[in-house]
PDB file of C-alpha atoms in Angstrom:
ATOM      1  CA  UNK A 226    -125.840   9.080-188.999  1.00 48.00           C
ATOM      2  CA  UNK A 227    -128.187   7.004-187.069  1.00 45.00           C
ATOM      3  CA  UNK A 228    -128.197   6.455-183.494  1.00 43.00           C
ATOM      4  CA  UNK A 229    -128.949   3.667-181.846  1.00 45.00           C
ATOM      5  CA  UNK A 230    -128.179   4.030-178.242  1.00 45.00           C
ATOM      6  CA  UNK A 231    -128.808   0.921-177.035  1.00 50.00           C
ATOM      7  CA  UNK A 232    -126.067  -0.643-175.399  1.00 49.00           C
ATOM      8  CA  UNK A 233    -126.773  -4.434-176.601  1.00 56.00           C
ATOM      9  CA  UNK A 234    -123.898  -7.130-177.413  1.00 56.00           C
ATOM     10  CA  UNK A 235    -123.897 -10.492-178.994  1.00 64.00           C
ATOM     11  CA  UNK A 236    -123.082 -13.660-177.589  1.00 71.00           C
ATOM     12  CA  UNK A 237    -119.809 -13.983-179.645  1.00 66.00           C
ATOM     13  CA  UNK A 238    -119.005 -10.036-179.064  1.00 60.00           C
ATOM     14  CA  UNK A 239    -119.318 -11.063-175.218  1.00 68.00           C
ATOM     15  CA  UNK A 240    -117.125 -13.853-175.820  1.00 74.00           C
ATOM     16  CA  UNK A 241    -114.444 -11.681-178.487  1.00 67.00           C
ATOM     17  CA  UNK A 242    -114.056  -9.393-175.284  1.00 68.00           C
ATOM     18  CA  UNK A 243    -113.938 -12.142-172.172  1.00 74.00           C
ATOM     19  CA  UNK A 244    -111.351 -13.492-174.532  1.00 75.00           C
ATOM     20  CA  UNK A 245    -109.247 -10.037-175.280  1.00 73.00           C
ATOM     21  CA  UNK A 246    -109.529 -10.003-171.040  1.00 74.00           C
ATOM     22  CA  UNK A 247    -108.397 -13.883-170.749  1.00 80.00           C
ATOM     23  CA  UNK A 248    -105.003 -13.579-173.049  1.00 79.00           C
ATOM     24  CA  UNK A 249    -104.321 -10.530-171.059  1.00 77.00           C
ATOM     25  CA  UNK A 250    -104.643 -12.375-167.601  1.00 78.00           C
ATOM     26  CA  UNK A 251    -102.337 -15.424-168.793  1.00 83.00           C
ATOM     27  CA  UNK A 252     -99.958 -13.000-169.665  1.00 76.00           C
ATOM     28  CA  UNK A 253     -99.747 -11.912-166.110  1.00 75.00           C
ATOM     29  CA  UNK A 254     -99.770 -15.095-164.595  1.00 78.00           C
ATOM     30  CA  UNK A 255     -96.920 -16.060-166.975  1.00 77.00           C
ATOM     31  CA  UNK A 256     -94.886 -13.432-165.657  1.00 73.00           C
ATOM     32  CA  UNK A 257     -95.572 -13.953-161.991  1.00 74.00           C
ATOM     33  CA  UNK A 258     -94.917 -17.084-161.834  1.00 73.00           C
ATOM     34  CA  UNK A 259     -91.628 -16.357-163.381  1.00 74.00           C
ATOM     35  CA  UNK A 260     -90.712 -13.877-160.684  1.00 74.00           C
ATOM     36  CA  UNK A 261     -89.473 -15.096-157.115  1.00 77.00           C
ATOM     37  CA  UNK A 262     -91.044 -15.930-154.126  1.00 71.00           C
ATOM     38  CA  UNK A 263     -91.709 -12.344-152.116  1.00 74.00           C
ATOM     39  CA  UNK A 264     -94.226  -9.978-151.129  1.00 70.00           C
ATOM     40  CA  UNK A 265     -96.260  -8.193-153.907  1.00 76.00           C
ATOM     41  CA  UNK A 266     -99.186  -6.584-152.174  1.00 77.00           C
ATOM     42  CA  UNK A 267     -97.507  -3.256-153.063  1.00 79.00           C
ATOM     43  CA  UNK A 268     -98.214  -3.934-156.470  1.00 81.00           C
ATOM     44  CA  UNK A 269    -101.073  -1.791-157.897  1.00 86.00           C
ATOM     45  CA  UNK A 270    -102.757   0.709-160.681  1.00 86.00           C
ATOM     46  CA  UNK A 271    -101.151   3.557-159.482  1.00 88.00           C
ATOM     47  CA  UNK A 272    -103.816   6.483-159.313  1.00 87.00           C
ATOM     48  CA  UNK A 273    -101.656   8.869-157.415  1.00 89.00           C
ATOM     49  CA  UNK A 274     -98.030  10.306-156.993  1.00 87.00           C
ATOM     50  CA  UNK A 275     -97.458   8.811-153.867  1.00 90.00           C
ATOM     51  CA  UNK A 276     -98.672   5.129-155.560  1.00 90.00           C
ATOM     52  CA  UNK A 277     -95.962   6.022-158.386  1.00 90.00           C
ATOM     53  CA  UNK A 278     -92.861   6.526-156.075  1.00 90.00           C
ATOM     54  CA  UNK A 279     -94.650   3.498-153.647  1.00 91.00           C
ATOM     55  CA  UNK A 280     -94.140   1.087-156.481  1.00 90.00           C
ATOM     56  CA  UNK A 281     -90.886   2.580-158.131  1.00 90.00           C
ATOM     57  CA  UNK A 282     -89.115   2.060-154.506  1.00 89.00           C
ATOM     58  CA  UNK A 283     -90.110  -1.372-154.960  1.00 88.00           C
ATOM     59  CA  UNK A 284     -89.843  -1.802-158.471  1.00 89.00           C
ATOM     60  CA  UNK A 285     -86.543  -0.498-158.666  1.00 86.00           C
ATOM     61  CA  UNK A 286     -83.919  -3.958-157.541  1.00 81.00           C
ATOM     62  CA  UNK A 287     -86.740  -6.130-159.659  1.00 85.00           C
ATOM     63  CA  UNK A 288     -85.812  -3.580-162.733  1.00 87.00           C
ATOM     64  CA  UNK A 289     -82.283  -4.995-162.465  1.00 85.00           C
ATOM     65  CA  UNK A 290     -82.427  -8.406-161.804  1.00 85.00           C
ATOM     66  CA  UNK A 291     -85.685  -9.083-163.678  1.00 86.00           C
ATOM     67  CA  UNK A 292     -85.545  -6.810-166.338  1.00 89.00           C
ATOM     68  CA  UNK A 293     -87.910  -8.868-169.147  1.00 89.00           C
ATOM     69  CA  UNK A 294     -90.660 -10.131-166.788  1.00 87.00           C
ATOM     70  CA  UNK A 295     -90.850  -6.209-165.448  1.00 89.00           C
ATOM     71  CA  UNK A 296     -91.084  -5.018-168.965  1.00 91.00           C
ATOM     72  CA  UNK A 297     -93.655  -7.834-169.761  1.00 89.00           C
ATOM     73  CA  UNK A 298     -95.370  -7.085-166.878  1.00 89.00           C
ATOM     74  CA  UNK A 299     -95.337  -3.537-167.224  1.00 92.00           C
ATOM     75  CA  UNK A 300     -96.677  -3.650-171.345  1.00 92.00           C
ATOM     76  CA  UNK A 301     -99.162  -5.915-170.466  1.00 90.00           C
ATOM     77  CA  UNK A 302    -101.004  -3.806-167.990  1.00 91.00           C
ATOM     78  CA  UNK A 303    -100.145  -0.712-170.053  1.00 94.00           C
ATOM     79  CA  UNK A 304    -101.701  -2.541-173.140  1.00 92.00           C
ATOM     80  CA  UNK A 305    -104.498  -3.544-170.855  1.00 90.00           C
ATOM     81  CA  UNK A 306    -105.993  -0.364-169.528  1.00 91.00           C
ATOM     82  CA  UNK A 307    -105.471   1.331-173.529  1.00 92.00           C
ATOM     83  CA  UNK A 308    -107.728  -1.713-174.596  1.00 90.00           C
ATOM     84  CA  UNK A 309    -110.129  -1.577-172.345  1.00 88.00           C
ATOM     85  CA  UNK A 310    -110.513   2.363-171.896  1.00 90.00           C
ATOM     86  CA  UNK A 311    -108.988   2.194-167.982  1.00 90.00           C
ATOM     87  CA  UNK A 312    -107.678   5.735-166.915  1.00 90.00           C
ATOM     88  CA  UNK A 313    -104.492   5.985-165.600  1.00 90.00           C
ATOM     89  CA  UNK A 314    -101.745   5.458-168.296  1.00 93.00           C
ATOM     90  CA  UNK A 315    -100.646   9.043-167.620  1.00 92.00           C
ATOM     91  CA  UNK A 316     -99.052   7.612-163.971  1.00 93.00           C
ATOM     92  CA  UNK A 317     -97.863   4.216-165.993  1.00 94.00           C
ATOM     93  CA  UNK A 318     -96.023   6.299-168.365  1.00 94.00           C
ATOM     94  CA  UNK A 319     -95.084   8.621-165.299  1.00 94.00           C
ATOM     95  CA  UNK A 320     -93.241   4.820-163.671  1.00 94.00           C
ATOM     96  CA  UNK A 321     -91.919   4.077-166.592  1.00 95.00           C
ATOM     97  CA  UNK A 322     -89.512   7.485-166.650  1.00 93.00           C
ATOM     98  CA  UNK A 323     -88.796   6.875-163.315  1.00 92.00           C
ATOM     99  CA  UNK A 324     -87.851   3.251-163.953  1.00 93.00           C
ATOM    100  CA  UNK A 325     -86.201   3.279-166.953  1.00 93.00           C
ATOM    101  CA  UNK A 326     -84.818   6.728-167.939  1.00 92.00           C
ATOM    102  CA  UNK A 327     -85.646   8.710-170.705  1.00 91.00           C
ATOM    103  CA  UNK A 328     -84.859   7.141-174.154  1.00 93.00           C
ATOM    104  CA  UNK A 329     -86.067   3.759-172.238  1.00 95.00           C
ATOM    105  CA  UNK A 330     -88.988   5.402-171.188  1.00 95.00           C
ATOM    106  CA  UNK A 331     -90.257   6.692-173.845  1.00 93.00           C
ATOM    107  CA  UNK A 332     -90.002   3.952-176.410  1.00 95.00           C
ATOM    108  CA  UNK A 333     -91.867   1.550-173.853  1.00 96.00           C
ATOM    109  CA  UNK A 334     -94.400   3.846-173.517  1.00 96.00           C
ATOM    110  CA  UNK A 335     -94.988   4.628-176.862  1.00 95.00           C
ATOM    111  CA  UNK A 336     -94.680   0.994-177.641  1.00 95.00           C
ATOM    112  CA  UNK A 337     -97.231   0.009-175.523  1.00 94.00           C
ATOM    113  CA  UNK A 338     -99.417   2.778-175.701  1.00 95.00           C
ATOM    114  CA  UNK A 339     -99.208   2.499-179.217  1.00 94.00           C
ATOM    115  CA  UNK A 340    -100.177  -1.543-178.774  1.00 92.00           C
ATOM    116  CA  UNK A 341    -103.135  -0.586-176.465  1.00 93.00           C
ATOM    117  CA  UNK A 342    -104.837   1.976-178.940  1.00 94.00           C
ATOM    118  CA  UNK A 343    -104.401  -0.265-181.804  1.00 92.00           C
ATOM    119  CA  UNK A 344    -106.072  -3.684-179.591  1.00 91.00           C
ATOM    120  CA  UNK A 345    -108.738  -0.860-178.588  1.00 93.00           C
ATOM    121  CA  UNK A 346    -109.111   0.081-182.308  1.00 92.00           C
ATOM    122  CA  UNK A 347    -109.582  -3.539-183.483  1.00 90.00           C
ATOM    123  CA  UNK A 348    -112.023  -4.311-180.593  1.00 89.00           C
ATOM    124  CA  UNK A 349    -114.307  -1.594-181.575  1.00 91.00           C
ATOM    125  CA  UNK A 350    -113.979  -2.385-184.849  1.00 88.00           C
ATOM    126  CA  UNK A 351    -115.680  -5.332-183.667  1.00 84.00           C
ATOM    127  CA  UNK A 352    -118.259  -4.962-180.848  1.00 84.00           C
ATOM    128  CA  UNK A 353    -117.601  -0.917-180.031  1.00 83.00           C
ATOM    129  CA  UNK A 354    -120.262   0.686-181.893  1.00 85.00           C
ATOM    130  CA  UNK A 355    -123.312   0.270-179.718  1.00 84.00           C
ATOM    131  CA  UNK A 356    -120.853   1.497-176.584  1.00 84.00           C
ATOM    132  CA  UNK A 357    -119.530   4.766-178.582  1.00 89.00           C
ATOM    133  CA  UNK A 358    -122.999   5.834-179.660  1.00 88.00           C
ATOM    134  CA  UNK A 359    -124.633   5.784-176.278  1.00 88.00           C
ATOM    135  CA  UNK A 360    -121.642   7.689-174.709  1.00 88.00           C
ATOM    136  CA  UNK A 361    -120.829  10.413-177.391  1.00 91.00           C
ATOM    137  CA  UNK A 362    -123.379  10.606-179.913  1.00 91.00           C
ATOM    138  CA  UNK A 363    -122.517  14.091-180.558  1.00 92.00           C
ATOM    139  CA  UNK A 364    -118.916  13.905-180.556  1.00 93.00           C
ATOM    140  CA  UNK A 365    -118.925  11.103-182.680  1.00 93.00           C
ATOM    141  CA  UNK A 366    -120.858  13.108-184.952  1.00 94.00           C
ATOM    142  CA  UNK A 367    -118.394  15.845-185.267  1.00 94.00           C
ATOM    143  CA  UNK A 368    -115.660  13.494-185.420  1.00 95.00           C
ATOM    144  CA  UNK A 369    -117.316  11.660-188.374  1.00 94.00           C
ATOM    145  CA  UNK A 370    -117.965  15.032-190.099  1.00 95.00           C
ATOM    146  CA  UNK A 371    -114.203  16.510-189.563  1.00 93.00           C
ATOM    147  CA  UNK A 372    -113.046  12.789-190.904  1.00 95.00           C
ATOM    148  CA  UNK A 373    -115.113  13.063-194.283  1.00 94.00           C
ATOM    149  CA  UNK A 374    -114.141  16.905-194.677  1.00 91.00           C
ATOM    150  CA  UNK A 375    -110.223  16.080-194.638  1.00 90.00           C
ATOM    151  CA  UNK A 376    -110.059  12.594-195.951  1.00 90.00           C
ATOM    152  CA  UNK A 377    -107.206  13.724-198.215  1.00 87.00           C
ATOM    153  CA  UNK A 378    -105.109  15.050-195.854  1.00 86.00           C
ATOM    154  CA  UNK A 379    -106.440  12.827-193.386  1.00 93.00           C
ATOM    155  CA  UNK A 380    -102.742  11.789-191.455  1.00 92.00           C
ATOM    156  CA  UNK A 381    -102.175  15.264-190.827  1.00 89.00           C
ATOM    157  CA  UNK A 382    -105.275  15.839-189.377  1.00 91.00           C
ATOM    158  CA  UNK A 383    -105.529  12.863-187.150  1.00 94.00           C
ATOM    159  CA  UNK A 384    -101.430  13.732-186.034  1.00 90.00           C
ATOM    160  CA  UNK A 385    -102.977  16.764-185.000  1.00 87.00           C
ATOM    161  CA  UNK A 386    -105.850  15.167-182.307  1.00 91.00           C
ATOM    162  CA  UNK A 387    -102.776  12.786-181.647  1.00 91.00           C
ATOM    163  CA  UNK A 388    -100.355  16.060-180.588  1.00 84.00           C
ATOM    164  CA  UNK A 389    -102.870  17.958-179.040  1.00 82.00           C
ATOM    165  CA  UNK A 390    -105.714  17.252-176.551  1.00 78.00           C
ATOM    166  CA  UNK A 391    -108.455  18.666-178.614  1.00 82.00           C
ATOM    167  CA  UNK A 392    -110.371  14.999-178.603  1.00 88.00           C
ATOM    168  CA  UNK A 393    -109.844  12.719-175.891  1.00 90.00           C
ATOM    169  CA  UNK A 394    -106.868   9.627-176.970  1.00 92.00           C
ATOM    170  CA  UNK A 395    -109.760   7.305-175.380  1.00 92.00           C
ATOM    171  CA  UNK A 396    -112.573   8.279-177.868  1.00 95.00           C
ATOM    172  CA  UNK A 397    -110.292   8.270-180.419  1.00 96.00           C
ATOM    173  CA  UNK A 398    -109.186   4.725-180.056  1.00 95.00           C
ATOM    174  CA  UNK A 399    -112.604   4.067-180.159  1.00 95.00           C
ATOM    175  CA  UNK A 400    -114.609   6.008-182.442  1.00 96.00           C
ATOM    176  CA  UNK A 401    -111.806   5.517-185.719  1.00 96.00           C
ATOM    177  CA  UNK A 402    -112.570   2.581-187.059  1.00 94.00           C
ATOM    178  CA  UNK A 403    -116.508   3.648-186.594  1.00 94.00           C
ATOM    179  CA  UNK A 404    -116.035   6.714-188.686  1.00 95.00           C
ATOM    180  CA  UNK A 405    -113.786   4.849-191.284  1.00 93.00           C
ATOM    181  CA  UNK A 406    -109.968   5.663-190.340  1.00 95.00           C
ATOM    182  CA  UNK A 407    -107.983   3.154-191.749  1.00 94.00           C
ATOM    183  CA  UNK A 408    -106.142   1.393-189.312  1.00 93.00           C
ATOM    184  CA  UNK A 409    -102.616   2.664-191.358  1.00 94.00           C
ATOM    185  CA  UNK A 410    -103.535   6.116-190.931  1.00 95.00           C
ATOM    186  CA  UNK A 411    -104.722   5.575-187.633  1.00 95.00           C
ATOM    187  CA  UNK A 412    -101.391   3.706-186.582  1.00 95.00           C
ATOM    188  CA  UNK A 413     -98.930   6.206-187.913  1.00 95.00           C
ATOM    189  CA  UNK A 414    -100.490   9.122-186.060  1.00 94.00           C
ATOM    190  CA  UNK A 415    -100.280   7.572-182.678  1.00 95.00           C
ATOM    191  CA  UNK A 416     -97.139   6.291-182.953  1.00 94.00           C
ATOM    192  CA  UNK A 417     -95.924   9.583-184.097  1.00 91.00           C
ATOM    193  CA  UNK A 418     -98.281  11.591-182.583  1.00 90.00           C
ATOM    194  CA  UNK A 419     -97.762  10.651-179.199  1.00 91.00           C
ATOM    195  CA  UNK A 420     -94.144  11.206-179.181  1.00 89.00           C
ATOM    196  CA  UNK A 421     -94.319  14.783-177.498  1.00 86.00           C
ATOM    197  CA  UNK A 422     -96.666  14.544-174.775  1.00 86.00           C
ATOM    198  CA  UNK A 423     -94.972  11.183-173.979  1.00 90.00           C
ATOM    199  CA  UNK A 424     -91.691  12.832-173.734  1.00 88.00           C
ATOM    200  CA  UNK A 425     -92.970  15.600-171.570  1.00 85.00           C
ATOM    201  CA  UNK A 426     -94.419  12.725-169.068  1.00 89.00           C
ATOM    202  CA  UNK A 427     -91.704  10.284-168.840  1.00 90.00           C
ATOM    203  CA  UNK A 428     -89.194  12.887-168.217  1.00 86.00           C
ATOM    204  CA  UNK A 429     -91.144  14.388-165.663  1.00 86.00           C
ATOM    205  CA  UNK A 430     -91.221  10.785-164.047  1.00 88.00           C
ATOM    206  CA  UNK A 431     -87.107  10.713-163.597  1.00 86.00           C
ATOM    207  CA  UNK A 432     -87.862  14.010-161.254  1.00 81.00           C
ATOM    208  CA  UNK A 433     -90.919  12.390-159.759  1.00 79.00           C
ATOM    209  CA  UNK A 434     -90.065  13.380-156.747  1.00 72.00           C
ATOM    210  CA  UNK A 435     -90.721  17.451-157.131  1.00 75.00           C
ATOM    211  CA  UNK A 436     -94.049  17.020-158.476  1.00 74.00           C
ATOM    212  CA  UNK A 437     -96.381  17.699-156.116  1.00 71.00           C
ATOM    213  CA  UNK A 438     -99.516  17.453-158.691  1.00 72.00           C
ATOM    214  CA  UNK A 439    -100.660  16.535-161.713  1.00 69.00           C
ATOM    215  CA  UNK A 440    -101.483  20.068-162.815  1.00 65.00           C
ATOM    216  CA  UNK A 441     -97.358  20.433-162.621  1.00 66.00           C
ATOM    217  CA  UNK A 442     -96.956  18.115-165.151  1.00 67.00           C
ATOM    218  CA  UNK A 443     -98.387  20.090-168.223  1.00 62.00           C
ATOM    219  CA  UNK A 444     -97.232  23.818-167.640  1.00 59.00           C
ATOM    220  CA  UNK A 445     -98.485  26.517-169.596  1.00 57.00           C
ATOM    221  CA  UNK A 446     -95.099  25.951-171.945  1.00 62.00           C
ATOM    222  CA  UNK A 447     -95.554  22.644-172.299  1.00 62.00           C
ATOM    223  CA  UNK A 448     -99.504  22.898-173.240  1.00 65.00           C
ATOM    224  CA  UNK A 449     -98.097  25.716-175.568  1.00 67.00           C
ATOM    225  CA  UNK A 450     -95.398  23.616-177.782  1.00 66.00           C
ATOM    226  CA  UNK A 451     -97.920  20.103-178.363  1.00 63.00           C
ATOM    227  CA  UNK A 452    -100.481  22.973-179.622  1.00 62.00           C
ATOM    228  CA  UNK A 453     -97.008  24.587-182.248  1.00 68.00           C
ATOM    229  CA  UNK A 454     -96.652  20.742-182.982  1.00 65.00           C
ATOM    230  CA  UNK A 455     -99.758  20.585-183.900  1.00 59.00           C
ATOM    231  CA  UNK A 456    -100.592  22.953-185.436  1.00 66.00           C
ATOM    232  CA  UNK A 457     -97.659  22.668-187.597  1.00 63.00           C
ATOM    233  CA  UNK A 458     -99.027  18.946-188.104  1.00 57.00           C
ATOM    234  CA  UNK A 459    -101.682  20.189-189.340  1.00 56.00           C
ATOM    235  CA  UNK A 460    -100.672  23.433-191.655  1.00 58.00           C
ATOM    236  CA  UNK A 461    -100.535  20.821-194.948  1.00 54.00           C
ATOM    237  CA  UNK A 462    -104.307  20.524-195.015  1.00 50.00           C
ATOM    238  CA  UNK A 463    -105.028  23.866-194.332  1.00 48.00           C
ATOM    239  CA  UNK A 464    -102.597  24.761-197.444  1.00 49.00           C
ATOM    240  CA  UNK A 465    -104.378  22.339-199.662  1.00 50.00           C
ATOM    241  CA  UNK A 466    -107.857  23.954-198.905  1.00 48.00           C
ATOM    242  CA  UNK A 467    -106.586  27.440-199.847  1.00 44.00           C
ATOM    243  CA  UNK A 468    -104.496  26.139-202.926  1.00 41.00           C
ATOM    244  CA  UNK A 469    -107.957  24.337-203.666  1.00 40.00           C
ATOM    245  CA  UNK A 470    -110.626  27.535-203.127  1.00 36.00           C
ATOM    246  CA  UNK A 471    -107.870  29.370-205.345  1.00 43.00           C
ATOM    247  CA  UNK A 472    -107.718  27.417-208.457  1.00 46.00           C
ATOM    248  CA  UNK A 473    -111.720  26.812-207.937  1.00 45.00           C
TER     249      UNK A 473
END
C-alpha cells in the first residue's frame, strides 16, 4: 500500500464537507426555532459528568413537552460528532439513558450512532483517504491486511472490532471503505455490534448520579463480557480456518 501523507483536498471535496456541515446546521436551526422562547446557554457538548446531569436537569420538562424537537435535536448532534470524528458520544449516549430510560435509550443511541458511522463512512469514501493515511499509516496497514485475510468471514470479524475495543469505532468509520468493507457488511456490524457497550452506557446514565468517573463506567466485568461477545462473534472464522488447514 502506498502512502501518501499529504493532507491535500479538492475544491469539490472542500465543498462535499462544508456541505455535510451546512445540512447539519439547518437541522439545528430548524429545531430551535421550533422550541420556545427561554434561556439555552446551558446547552452544550457535554465533556464531563457534571455537564451530563447540568443539561439532563434542564433537559428533563423539554423531554416532555417537546419530545420530537429534543430527539431531533439530540440525533442531529449525535450524528454530527460520529461524522465528523468529534469525541464525546460516550457522555451523549450517557444523556440519553438518563433522559429517556433504557429501551429508549438505547435504540436512539444506536440509531444515531449507527447514522453517524455510516455519514462518516460515506464521507471518507469520498475525501477521507489523504486524512487516514497521514494519521494511521500503520494501523491502516494492519487493518487492510486483517480485512484481506478474513474476507470470507468478514461480518464476523468486523462484529468483533464492533464488540470489543481492539480498534478505535473512530478509525473504523473511517478507514472501511479505504480498505474495501462494503458498506452492508460494514452497516450490520455496527448496528449489531454496538448493542452491548451501548447498553452498558445508557444504563449507567439512568444512575448517573453514582458515577463519580468515567473509569466506573467500564468495570473489569463489563470489559470482560464485550471481550466473551466477541470473541464468540468471532469463533465462526476461526472454525473455518481450522476446517480449512484440515481438509488442505
Amino acid at each position: 500500500m502506498g502512502r501518501d501523507t499529504k493532507l491535500t483536498m479538492s475544491r469539490w471535496e472542500v465543498a462535499a464537507a462544508a456541505g455535510v456541515v451546512a445540512s447539519f446546521g439547518m437541522g439545528l436551526v430548524a429545531v430551535c426555532l421550533s422550541m420556545p422562547a427561554s434561556d439555552y446557554s446551558f446547552l452544550k457538548l457535554p465533556r464531563t459528568l457534571e455537564d451530563i446531569q447540568d443539561l439532563r436537569d434542564n433537559l428533563e420538562n423539554y423531554t416532555t413537552d417537546y419530545t420530537i424537537q429534543v430527539l431531533v435535536g439530540y440525533c442531529t448532534i449525535y450524528i454530527f460528532m460520529q461524522t465528523f470524528m468529534i469525541p464525546g458520544t460516550i457522555f451523549m449516549s450517557l444523556l440519553a439513558g438518563s433522559l429517556f430510560g433504557v429501551l429508549q435509550g438505547v435504540a436512539l443511541v444506536v440509531f444515531a450512532a449507527t447514522a453517524g458511522a455510516s455519514s462518516c463512512y460515506f464521507l471518507s469514501y469520498l475525501i477521507g483517504k489523504p486524512l487516514v493515511f497521514s494519521l494511521w499509516p500503520d494501523k491502516l496497514s494492519y487493518f487492510q491486511e486483517q480485512v484481506a485475510k478474513r474476507r470470507e468471514k468478514l461480518l464476523n470479524y468486523m462484529l468483533f472490532l464492533r464488540v470489543t475495543p481492539t480498534l478505535p469505532n473512530t478509525f473504523i468509520n473511517v478507514a472501511s471503505p479505504i480498505v474495501d468493507v462494503p458498506y452492508h457488511i460494514f452497516f450490520m456490524a455496527t448496528f449489531i455490534g454496538l448493542i452491548p457497550a451501548t447498553y452498558v452506557t445508557v444504563r449507567a446514565g439512568i444512575a448517573l448520579g453514582e458515577l463519580r468517573s468515567m473509569a466506573d463506567l467500564y468495570d473489569f466485568q463489563a470489559i470482560a463480557t464485550l471481550f466473551l461477545i466477541g470473541i464468540v462473534s468471532v469463533t465462526p472464522t476461526l472454525m473455518s480456518k481450522n476446517h480449512t488447514v484440515e481438509n488442505a
